[in-house]
Coordinates of C-alpha atoms in Angstrom, one line a residue:
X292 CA 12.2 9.0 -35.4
X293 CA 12.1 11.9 -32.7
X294 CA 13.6 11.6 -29.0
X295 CA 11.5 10.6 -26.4
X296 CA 12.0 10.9 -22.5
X297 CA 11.4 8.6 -20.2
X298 CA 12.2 8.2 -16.4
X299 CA 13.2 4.8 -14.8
X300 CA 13.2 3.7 -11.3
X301 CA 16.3 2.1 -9.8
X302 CA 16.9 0.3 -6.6
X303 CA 14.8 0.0 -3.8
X304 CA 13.8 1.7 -0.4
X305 CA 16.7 4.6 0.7
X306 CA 18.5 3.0 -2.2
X307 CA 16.0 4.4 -5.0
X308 CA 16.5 6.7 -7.4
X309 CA 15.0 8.2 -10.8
X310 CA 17.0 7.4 -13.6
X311 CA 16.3 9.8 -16.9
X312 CA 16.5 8.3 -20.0
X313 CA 16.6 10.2 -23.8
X314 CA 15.9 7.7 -26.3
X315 CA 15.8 7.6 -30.5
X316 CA 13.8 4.8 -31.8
X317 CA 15.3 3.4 -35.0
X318 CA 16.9 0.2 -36.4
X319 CA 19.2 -2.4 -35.0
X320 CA 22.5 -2.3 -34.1
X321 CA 21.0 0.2 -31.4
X322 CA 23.9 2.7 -30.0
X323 CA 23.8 3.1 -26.4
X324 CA 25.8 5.9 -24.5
X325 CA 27.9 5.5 -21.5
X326 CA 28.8 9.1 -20.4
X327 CA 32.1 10.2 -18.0
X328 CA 32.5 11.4 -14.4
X329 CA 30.5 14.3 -13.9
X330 CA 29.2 14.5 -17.6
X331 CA 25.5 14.2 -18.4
X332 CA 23.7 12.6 -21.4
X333 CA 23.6 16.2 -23.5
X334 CA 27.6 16.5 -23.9
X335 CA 28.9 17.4 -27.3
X336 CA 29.9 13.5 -27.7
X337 CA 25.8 12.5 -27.0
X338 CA 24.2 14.3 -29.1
X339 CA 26.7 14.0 -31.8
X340 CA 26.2 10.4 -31.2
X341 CA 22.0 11.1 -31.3
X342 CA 22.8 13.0 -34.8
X343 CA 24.5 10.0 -35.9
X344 CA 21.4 7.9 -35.0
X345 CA 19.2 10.4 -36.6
X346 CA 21.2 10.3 -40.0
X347 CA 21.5 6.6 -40.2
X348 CA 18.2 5.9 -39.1
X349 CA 19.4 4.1 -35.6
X350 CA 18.5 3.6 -32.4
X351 CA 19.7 5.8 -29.5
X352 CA 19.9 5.3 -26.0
X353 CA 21.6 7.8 -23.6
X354 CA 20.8 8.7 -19.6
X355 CA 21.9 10.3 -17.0
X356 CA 23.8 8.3 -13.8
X357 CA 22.3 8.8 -10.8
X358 CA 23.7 12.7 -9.1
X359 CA 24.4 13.6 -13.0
X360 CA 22.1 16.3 -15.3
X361 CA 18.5 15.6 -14.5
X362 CA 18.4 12.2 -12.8
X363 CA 17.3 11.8 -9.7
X364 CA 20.1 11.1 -6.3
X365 CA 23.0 12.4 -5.1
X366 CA 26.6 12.8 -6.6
X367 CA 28.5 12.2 -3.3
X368 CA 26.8 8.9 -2.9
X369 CA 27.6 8.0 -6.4
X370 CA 29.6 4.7 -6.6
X371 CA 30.7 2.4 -9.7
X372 CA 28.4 -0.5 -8.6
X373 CA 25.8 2.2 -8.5
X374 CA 26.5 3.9 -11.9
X375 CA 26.5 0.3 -13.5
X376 CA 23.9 -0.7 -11.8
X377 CA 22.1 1.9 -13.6
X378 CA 23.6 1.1 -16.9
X379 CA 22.5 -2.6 -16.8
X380 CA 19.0 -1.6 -15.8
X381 CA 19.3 0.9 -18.9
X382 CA 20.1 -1.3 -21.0
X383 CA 17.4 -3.9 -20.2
X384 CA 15.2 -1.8 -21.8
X385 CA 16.7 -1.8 -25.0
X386 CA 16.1 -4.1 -27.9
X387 CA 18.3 -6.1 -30.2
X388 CA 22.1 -5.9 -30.5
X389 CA 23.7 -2.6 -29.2
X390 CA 27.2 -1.1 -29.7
X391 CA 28.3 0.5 -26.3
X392 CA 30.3 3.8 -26.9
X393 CA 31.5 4.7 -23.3
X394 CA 33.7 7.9 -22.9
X395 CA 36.1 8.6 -19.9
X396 CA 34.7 6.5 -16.7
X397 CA 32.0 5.5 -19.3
X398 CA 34.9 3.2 -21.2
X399 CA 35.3 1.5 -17.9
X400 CA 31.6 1.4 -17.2
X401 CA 30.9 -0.3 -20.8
X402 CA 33.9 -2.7 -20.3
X403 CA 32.2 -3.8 -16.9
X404 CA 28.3 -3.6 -18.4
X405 CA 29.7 -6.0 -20.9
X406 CA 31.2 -8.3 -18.9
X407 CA 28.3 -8.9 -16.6
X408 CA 25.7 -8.7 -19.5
X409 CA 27.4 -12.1 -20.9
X410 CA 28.1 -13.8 -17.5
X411 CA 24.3 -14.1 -17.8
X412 CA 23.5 -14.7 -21.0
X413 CA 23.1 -11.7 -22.8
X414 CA 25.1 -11.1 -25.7
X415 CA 23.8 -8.2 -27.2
X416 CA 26.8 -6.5 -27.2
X417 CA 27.9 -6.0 -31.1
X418 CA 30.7 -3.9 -30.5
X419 CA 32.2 -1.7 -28.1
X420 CA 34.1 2.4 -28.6
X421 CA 36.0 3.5 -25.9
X422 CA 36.7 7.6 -25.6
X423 CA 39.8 8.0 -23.6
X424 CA 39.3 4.9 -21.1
X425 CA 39.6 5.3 -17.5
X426 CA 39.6 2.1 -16.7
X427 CA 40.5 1.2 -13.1
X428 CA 40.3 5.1 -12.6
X429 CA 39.5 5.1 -8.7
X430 CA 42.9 3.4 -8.1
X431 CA 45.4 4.4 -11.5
X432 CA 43.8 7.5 -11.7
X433 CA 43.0 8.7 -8.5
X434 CA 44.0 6.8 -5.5
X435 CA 47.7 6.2 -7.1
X436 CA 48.2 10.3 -7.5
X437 CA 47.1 11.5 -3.9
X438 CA 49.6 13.1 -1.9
X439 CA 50.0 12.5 1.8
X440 CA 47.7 15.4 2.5
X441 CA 45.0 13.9 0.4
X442 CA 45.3 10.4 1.3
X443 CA 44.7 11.5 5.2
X444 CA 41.8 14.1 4.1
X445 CA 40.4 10.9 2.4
X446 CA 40.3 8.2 5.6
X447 CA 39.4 11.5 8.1
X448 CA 37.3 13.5 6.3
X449 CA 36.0 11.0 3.8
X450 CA 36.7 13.1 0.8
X451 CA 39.4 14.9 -1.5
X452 CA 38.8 18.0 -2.8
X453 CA 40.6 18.7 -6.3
X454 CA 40.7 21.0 -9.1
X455 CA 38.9 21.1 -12.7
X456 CA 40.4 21.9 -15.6
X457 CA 36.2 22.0 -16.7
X458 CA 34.2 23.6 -13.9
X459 CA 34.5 26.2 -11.1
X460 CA 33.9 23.5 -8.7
X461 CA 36.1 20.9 -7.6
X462 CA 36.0 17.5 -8.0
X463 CA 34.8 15.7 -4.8
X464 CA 36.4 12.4 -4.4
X465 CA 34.5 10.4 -1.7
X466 CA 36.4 7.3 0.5
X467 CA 32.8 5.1 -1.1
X468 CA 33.7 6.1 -4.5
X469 CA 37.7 4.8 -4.0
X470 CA 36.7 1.8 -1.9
X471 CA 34.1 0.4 -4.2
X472 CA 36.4 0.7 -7.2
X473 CA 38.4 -1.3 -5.7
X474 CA 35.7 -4.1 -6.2
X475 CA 35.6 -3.8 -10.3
X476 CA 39.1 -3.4 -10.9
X477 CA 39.6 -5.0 -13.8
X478 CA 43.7 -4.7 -14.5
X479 CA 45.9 -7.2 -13.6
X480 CA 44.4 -10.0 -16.0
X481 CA 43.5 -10.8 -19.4
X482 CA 40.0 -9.1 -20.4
X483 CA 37.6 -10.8 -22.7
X484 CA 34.7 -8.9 -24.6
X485 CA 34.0 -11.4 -27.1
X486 CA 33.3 -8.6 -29.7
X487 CA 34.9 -5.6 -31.8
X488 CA 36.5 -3.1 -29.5
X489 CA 38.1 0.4 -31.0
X490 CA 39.6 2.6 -28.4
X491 CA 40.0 6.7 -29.6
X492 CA 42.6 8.8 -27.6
X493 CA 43.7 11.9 -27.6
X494 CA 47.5 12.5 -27.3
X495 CA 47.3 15.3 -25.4
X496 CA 45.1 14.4 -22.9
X497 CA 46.4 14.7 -19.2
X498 CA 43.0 13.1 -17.7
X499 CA 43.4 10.0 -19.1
X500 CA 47.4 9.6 -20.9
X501 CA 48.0 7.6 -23.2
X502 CA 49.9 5.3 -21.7
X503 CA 46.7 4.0 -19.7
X504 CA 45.0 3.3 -22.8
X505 CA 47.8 1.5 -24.2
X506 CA 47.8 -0.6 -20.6
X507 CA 44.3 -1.5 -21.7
X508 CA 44.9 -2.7 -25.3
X509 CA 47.6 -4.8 -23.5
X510 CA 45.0 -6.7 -21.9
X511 CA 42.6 -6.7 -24.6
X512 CA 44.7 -10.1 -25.9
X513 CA 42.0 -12.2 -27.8
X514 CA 39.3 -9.8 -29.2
X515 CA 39.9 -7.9 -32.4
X516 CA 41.1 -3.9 -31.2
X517 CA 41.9 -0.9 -33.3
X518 CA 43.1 2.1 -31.3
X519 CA 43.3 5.2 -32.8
X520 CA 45.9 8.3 -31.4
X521 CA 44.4 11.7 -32.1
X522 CA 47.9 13.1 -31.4
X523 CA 46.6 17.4 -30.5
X524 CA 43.6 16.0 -29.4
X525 CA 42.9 16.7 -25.5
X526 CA 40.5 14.3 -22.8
X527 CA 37.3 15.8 -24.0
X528 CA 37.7 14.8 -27.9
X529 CA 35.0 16.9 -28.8
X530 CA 36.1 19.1 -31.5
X531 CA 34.2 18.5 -35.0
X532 CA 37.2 16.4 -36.6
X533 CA 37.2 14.5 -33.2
X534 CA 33.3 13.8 -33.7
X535 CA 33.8 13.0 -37.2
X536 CA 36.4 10.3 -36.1
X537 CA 34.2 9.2 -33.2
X538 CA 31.3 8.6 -36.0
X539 CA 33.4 7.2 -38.8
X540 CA 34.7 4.7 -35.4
X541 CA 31.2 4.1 -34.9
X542 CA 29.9 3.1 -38.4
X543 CA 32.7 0.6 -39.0
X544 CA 31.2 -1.3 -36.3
X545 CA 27.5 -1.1 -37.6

């Protein structure tokens, strides 16, 4: 089936904004795409993911967050209870079970999506891949590295600027961004997903070591795991023997 567009509406008042949505019709166990910080729903990972969907005859949904690719708001006022806010009301439009695939902030994203889909009922949730999980990220993997000259530009200014290894720009940090984290952290207890989880990493990757993933698969105590060391392969993952891993991942869980 082809790829259609479609636009959703999210929030209310000063709080709305235009989600866009690409999505594959096709069979059941549907895969829906959680992207990372910054990324946008047309990555090398999505649409190797839409191929995948295409090939096997199923389903695909992928968006954009909110101040990401063509959806509607504003990156500085992006949030994780925004972003999965969005997610949830993503994946309310989808049918039948669904295997997440989050990548980067996404893997946290689909661990929290999960966890709040079945705290009301919804178990829909088939299986769940995690890309290089940045779980916790605002306090492990931000927060925790700042220096002294960050951590005052953060409670004065509201912000820290810092490098990109993928873009001319920096990455903005906002004091919102860090403070809400704080509110979905999800460390520091056992987490339950009452399905299939299979974590890829890269070895190389200095986003996202692997140590943090390991930290996760410690806490991932009573649901089957498989993790999966790519040990050259860097945060993005997104070479063709990476993709060809992320699919084979994938199909085990269909």
């Amino acid at each position: 089936m082809s790829v259609r567009e479609q636009n959703l509406a999210v929030g209310t008042g000063a709080q709305a904004r235009d989600i866009a949505i690409l999505r594959r019709g096709g069979k059941t166990p549907g895969l829906f795409w959680l992207g990372g910080f910054k990324s946008d729903m047309i990555g090398s990972k999505a649409q190797a993911l839409d191929a995948l969907g295409e090939r096997e005859g199923l389903a695909v949904t992928r968006f954009d967050y909110s101040g990401h690719g063509i959806s509607g708001g504003q990156f500085l006022e992006g949030t994780i209870s925004r972003w999965l806010e969005e997610a949830l009301a993503v994946f309310d439009t989808t049918d039948g079970e669904q295997i997440v695939i989050g990548s980067s902030m996404g893997g946290w994203l689909a661990l929290l999506l999960n966890r709040a889909l079945r705290e009301r009922g919804d178990n829909r949730v088939r299986g769940i891949v995690l890309i290089a999980p940045a779980v916790d990220m605002t306090q492990d993997l931000m927060r925790s590295t700042f220096t002294d000259a960050e951590l005052l530009d953060l409670w004065e200014k509201g912000r820290v600027e810092q490098p990109s290894d993928y873009s001319d720009e920096p990455y903005v940090l906002t004091r919102e961004l860090i403070e809400d984290g704080e509110k979905h952290l999800m460390f520091g207890q056992p987490i339950r997903t009452h399905c299939p989880v299979a974590i890829l990493q890269g070895g190389k990757d200095t986003d996202v070591p692997p140590a943090h993933a390991l930290k996760l698969v410690s806490h991932l105590i009573s649901d089957p795991v498989t993790f999966t060391l790519i040990p050259d392969g860097d945060h993005r993952l997104s070479r063709e023997p990476d993709l060809e891993k992320l699919k084979q991942t994938i199909l085990r869980l269909v």
